[in-house]
Every structure is written in structure tokens, then in C-alpha cells.
Coordinates of C-alpha atoms in Angstrom, one line a residue:
M26 CA 109.2 69.3 89.6
Q27 CA 107.4 72.5 90.1
D28 CA 109.2 75.8 89.1
L29 CA 108.2 77.4 92.4
T30 CA 108.7 75.5 95.7
L31 CA 106.8 77.1 98.6
V32 CA 107.7 76.7 102.2
T33 CA 104.7 78.0 104.2
Q34 CA 105.6 79.9 107.4
G35 CA 102.7 81.9 108.5
F36 CA 101.2 82.9 105.1
T37 CA 99.1 81.3 102.4
P38 CA 99.5 82.5 98.8
P39 CA 98.3 84.4 97.0
L40 CA 99.7 87.4 98.7
R41 CA 99.0 91.1 98.0
L42 CA 101.9 93.0 96.5
S43 CA 100.3 96.1 98.0
D44 CA 101.3 94.8 101.4
Y45 CA 105.0 95.4 100.6
K46 CA 106.9 98.6 100.2
L47 CA 110.5 97.5 99.7
A48 CA 112.5 94.7 98.1
A49 CA 116.2 94.1 98.7
F50 CA 118.3 92.0 96.4
D51 CA 121.7 90.3 96.5
M52 CA 123.6 90.6 93.2
D53 CA 126.0 87.8 92.4
S54 CA 124.2 84.6 91.4
T55 CA 120.9 86.2 92.3
L56 CA 120.3 89.1 89.9
I57 CA 123.2 88.2 87.7
N58 CA 124.6 84.9 86.5
I59 CA 128.1 85.0 87.9
E60 CA 130.1 85.5 91.1
C61 CA 132.1 88.5 89.9
I62 CA 135.1 87.9 92.2
D63 CA 135.5 84.4 90.7
E64 CA 135.6 85.8 87.2
I65 CA 138.1 88.5 88.1
A66 CA 140.3 85.7 89.6
D67 CA 140.1 83.9 86.3
A68 CA 142.2 86.8 84.8
A69 CA 144.9 86.1 87.5
G70 CA 144.8 82.3 86.8
R71 CA 143.4 81.7 90.3
K72 CA 139.8 81.1 89.7
A73 CA 139.7 77.6 91.2
E74 CA 141.3 78.8 94.4
V75 CA 139.1 81.8 94.8
A76 CA 135.9 80.0 93.7
A77 CA 136.4 77.3 96.3
I78 CA 136.5 80.0 99.0
T79 CA 133.4 81.7 97.5
E80 CA 131.5 78.5 97.4
A81 CA 132.3 77.6 101.0
A82 CA 131.3 81.1 102.2
M83 CA 128.0 81.0 100.3
R84 CA 127.2 77.5 101.7
G85 CA 127.8 78.8 105.2
E86 CA 130.9 76.6 105.8
I87 CA 133.0 79.7 106.4
S88 CA 131.2 81.8 109.1
D89 CA 133.4 84.9 108.8
F90 CA 132.4 86.5 105.4
K91 CA 134.8 89.4 106.0
D92 CA 137.8 87.1 106.4
S93 CA 136.8 85.0 103.4
L94 CA 136.6 88.2 101.3
R95 CA 139.9 89.5 102.5
R96 CA 141.5 86.1 101.6
R97 CA 140.1 86.2 98.1
L98 CA 141.0 89.8 97.5
A99 CA 144.6 89.2 98.5
L100 CA 144.8 86.6 95.7
L101 CA 143.7 89.3 93.2
K102 CA 146.5 91.8 93.9
G103 CA 147.9 93.1 90.7
V104 CA 144.9 92.2 88.4
P105 CA 144.5 95.1 86.0
V106 CA 141.3 97.1 85.8
A107 CA 140.9 96.0 82.2
A108 CA 140.1 92.5 83.6
L109 CA 137.1 94.0 85.5
E110 CA 136.0 95.7 82.4
A111 CA 136.1 92.4 80.4
V112 CA 134.1 90.6 83.1
L113 CA 131.4 93.3 82.9
K114 CA 131.2 93.4 79.1
E115 CA 131.8 89.7 78.3
R116 CA 130.6 87.6 81.2
L117 CA 128.0 89.5 83.3
R118 CA 124.4 88.7 82.3
F119 CA 121.2 89.2 84.1
N120 CA 119.5 86.1 85.4
P121 CA 116.2 85.2 83.7
G122 CA 113.3 87.3 85.0
A123 CA 115.5 89.8 86.9
R124 CA 114.5 92.7 84.7
E125 CA 110.8 91.7 84.6
L126 CA 110.6 91.2 88.4
C127 CA 112.2 94.5 89.2
A128 CA 110.1 96.4 86.7
A129 CA 106.9 94.8 88.1
L130 CA 107.9 95.7 91.7
K131 CA 108.7 99.3 90.8
A132 CA 105.4 99.5 88.9
A133 CA 103.6 98.4 92.0
G134 CA 105.3 101.2 94.0
L135 CA 108.0 99.3 95.8
K136 CA 111.4 100.8 96.4
L137 CA 114.4 98.6 95.4
V138 CA 117.6 98.0 97.3
L139 CA 120.8 96.3 96.0
V140 CA 122.9 95.0 98.8
S141 CA 126.0 93.1 97.7
G142 CA 129.2 91.6 99.1
G143 CA 130.6 92.3 95.7
F144 CA 132.0 95.4 94.2
T145 CA 130.7 98.9 93.2
F146 CA 132.4 98.4 89.8
F147 CA 129.6 96.0 89.0
T148 CA 126.8 97.2 91.3
R149 CA 126.7 100.6 89.7
Y150 CA 125.9 99.0 86.3
V151 CA 123.3 96.6 87.7
A152 CA 121.6 99.2 89.8
A153 CA 121.3 101.6 86.9
E154 CA 119.9 98.9 84.6
L155 CA 117.3 97.7 87.1
G156 CA 116.3 101.0 88.6
M157 CA 117.5 100.4 92.1
D158 CA 116.8 103.2 94.7
W159 CA 119.7 102.3 97.0
V160 CA 122.9 100.4 96.6
R161 CA 125.4 99.1 99.1
S162 CA 128.6 97.2 98.1
N163 CA 132.3 97.2 98.4
E164 CA 134.8 99.6 96.8
L165 CA 137.9 98.0 95.3
E166 CA 141.1 99.8 95.9
I167 CA 142.9 100.5 92.6
V168 CA 146.5 101.6 92.5
D169 CA 148.3 102.4 89.2
G170 CA 145.5 100.7 87.2
A171 CA 145.5 97.5 89.1
L172 CA 143.9 96.0 92.2
S173 CA 145.8 96.5 95.4
G174 CA 144.2 93.4 97.1
G175 CA 142.2 95.6 99.4
L176 CA 139.1 97.7 99.7
L177 CA 138.5 101.4 100.3
M178 CA 136.8 102.5 103.5
Q179 CA 133.4 104.1 102.9
A180 CA 131.2 106.3 105.1
W181 CA 129.3 103.2 106.4
G182 CA 132.3 100.9 106.7
E183 CA 134.6 98.7 104.7
I184 CA 132.9 95.4 104.0
C185 CA 129.2 94.7 103.2
D186 CA 128.7 91.4 104.9
G187 CA 125.5 89.7 106.1
E188 CA 124.9 92.0 109.0
E189 CA 125.5 95.1 106.9
K190 CA 122.9 93.8 104.4
R191 CA 120.4 93.4 107.2
R192 CA 121.2 96.8 108.5
M193 CA 120.8 98.4 105.1
L194 CA 117.4 96.8 104.5
L195 CA 116.1 98.0 107.9
Q196 CA 117.6 101.5 107.4
C197 CA 116.0 101.9 103.9
A198 CA 112.7 100.6 105.2
A199 CA 112.8 103.1 108.1
D200 CA 113.6 105.9 105.6
I201 CA 110.3 105.3 103.8
G202 CA 108.3 104.5 106.9
A203 CA 108.0 100.8 106.1
L204 CA 108.0 98.0 108.7
P205 CA 110.4 95.0 108.4
G206 CA 107.3 92.9 107.7
E207 CA 106.6 95.1 104.6
C208 CA 109.9 94.1 103.1
I209 CA 111.0 91.4 100.7
A210 CA 114.5 90.0 100.7
V211 CA 115.9 87.9 97.8
G212 CA 119.3 86.0 97.9
D213 CA 121.1 82.8 97.4
G214 CA 124.0 82.6 99.9
A215 CA 124.5 82.3 103.6
N216 CA 125.5 86.0 103.9
D217 CA 121.9 86.8 102.7
L218 CA 120.3 85.0 105.6
P219 CA 120.5 88.0 108.1
M220 CA 118.5 90.3 105.8
M221 CA 116.2 87.5 104.8
G222 CA 115.5 86.8 108.4
A223 CA 114.5 90.4 109.0
A224 CA 112.1 90.7 106.1
G225 CA 108.4 89.8 106.0
L226 CA 109.0 87.7 102.9
S227 CA 112.3 85.8 102.3
V228 CA 113.0 84.4 98.9
A229 CA 115.8 82.0 98.0
Y230 CA 116.7 82.0 94.3
H231 CA 118.6 78.9 93.0
A232 CA 120.1 79.0 96.4
K233 CA 122.5 77.0 98.6
P234 CA 120.8 74.2 100.7
K235 CA 121.1 76.2 104.0
V236 CA 119.4 79.2 102.4
R237 CA 116.6 77.2 100.8
A238 CA 115.9 75.5 104.1
Q239 CA 115.4 78.8 105.9
A240 CA 113.6 80.8 103.2
M241 CA 109.8 81.2 103.1
V242 CA 109.9 80.8 99.3
A243 CA 112.5 78.9 97.2
I244 CA 112.6 79.4 93.5
N245 CA 114.6 76.3 92.4
E246 CA 113.7 76.3 88.7
G247 CA 112.9 79.1 86.2
G248 CA 113.5 82.8 86.5
L249 CA 113.2 85.4 89.2
D250 CA 109.8 86.6 87.8
R251 CA 108.3 83.3 89.0
L252 CA 108.0 85.2 92.3
L253 CA 105.2 87.2 90.9
S254 CA 103.0 84.1 90.7
L255 CA 102.7 84.4 94.5
F256 CA 100.7 87.6 94.3
Q257 CA 97.1 88.3 93.5
P258 CA 96.7 90.0 90.1
R259 CA 96.2 93.7 90.3
A260 CA 92.6 94.9 90.0
A261 CA 91.7 96.3 86.6

């Protein structure tokens, strides 16, 4: 089995990295090794219940991501903030090649966007570590040191779902004068498909079957930095 499975849709590798100006990434199970909400649920003894909803949503079996997130959040009511801190320190790890890929893209002049249906508690750390230029994610409501089971409204809205990911990619592209075709989108779940469909290069990383089927590139084995093998080496 090859590390990199290519689905050709109007392009023939090698590509030129200089043709791209922006790359947008999902976080959970793409840049990092876990689904943060499932690990938070573990602290409440409800991981199996929450993880089942997460899996169904990521496979595209639940079409309303916002509803699926609200259902999961309700099950987390009362979880102490200390549980989030433990997930961050003890369980969150970057997926292989994540740091290398982001560093290479930034060195080539691309802007990076982190768009997540997860939570700012974690995206702030991930974004800082990887040098993201923009971040969009959900803000957990915390009352008296514990999760309320809800989210805080932000200037752009309450929940970052698939359509918000797509909108954020296009907005950031417009801000730097980039066309959608000059963007790369990387994800693993069904809620990544809207932004992947808007980008000039869509990449599925260890993704759900529905996502692999629709992506231009599927990395099924190995690390995220395998994506770099698509591009021509930079001239010396």
C-alpha cells in the first residue's frame, strides 16, 4: 500500500507550491491525535456516548453538526476546567508530520488558517505551536470553574460548523487577495467537506470514507508531511 493515495481531478502532480497562498486545517484528528470533546467526556464517564455521536457526525451520518455538538455539550455539563487542562497536557499530541508540514508551508509564504468545530481552549495552544495566522473555533461557557453545557456567542456566531469553515477559508483568502483555487484545505470529517470543496486542493488525512471519496488527495498512511511529496522541489 502506498503512503499517499492520489485521486486525480484536473491536476497531475507534481504541483507548484508557489501556486498556493493559503492552507486551512481542521484540528481534531487532523493536526492532533484526538477528538478533544471525546476526551473531555471521559472525565465525566460518558466517553462512549459522546464518541458515538462524534463518529456519526464525522462520517456524515448526522447531517446537522450544530445539533450533534449541542447534544454532546449537554452531556458535559458540570465537567471541571481541570479536566480540559488534563486533556491538553496529558492526551493532546500533534499528528506525525503536522509541525513539518506547517513549517514548510509557512517557509513557502503561505498563510495558515485553523478552522475547528472544537474549542478555543485547545485551538489557542495548537495555533500558537504551529504558527497559524487565523483561528476560528467554539468558546466553551464556563461557570464557577465547570462547563455549563453551552457555548459563548462570538462576533461571527456561536458554532463553527462546515459552512462556517468554508466561509472562514474564503474570507481569509479574500483578505490576502487569494482566489479559492489558490487555497489548500485539509480535514478528516464530513464537516470539513464544505471548505474542501471550495479549495483548489482538497486533502483528506486518515479520513472517513465519505471524505476520502471526495478529496483530490487522500493520505491514508504516514504523516501529514507526505503532502509535500506532491510538490516540485524549490529551485536552489
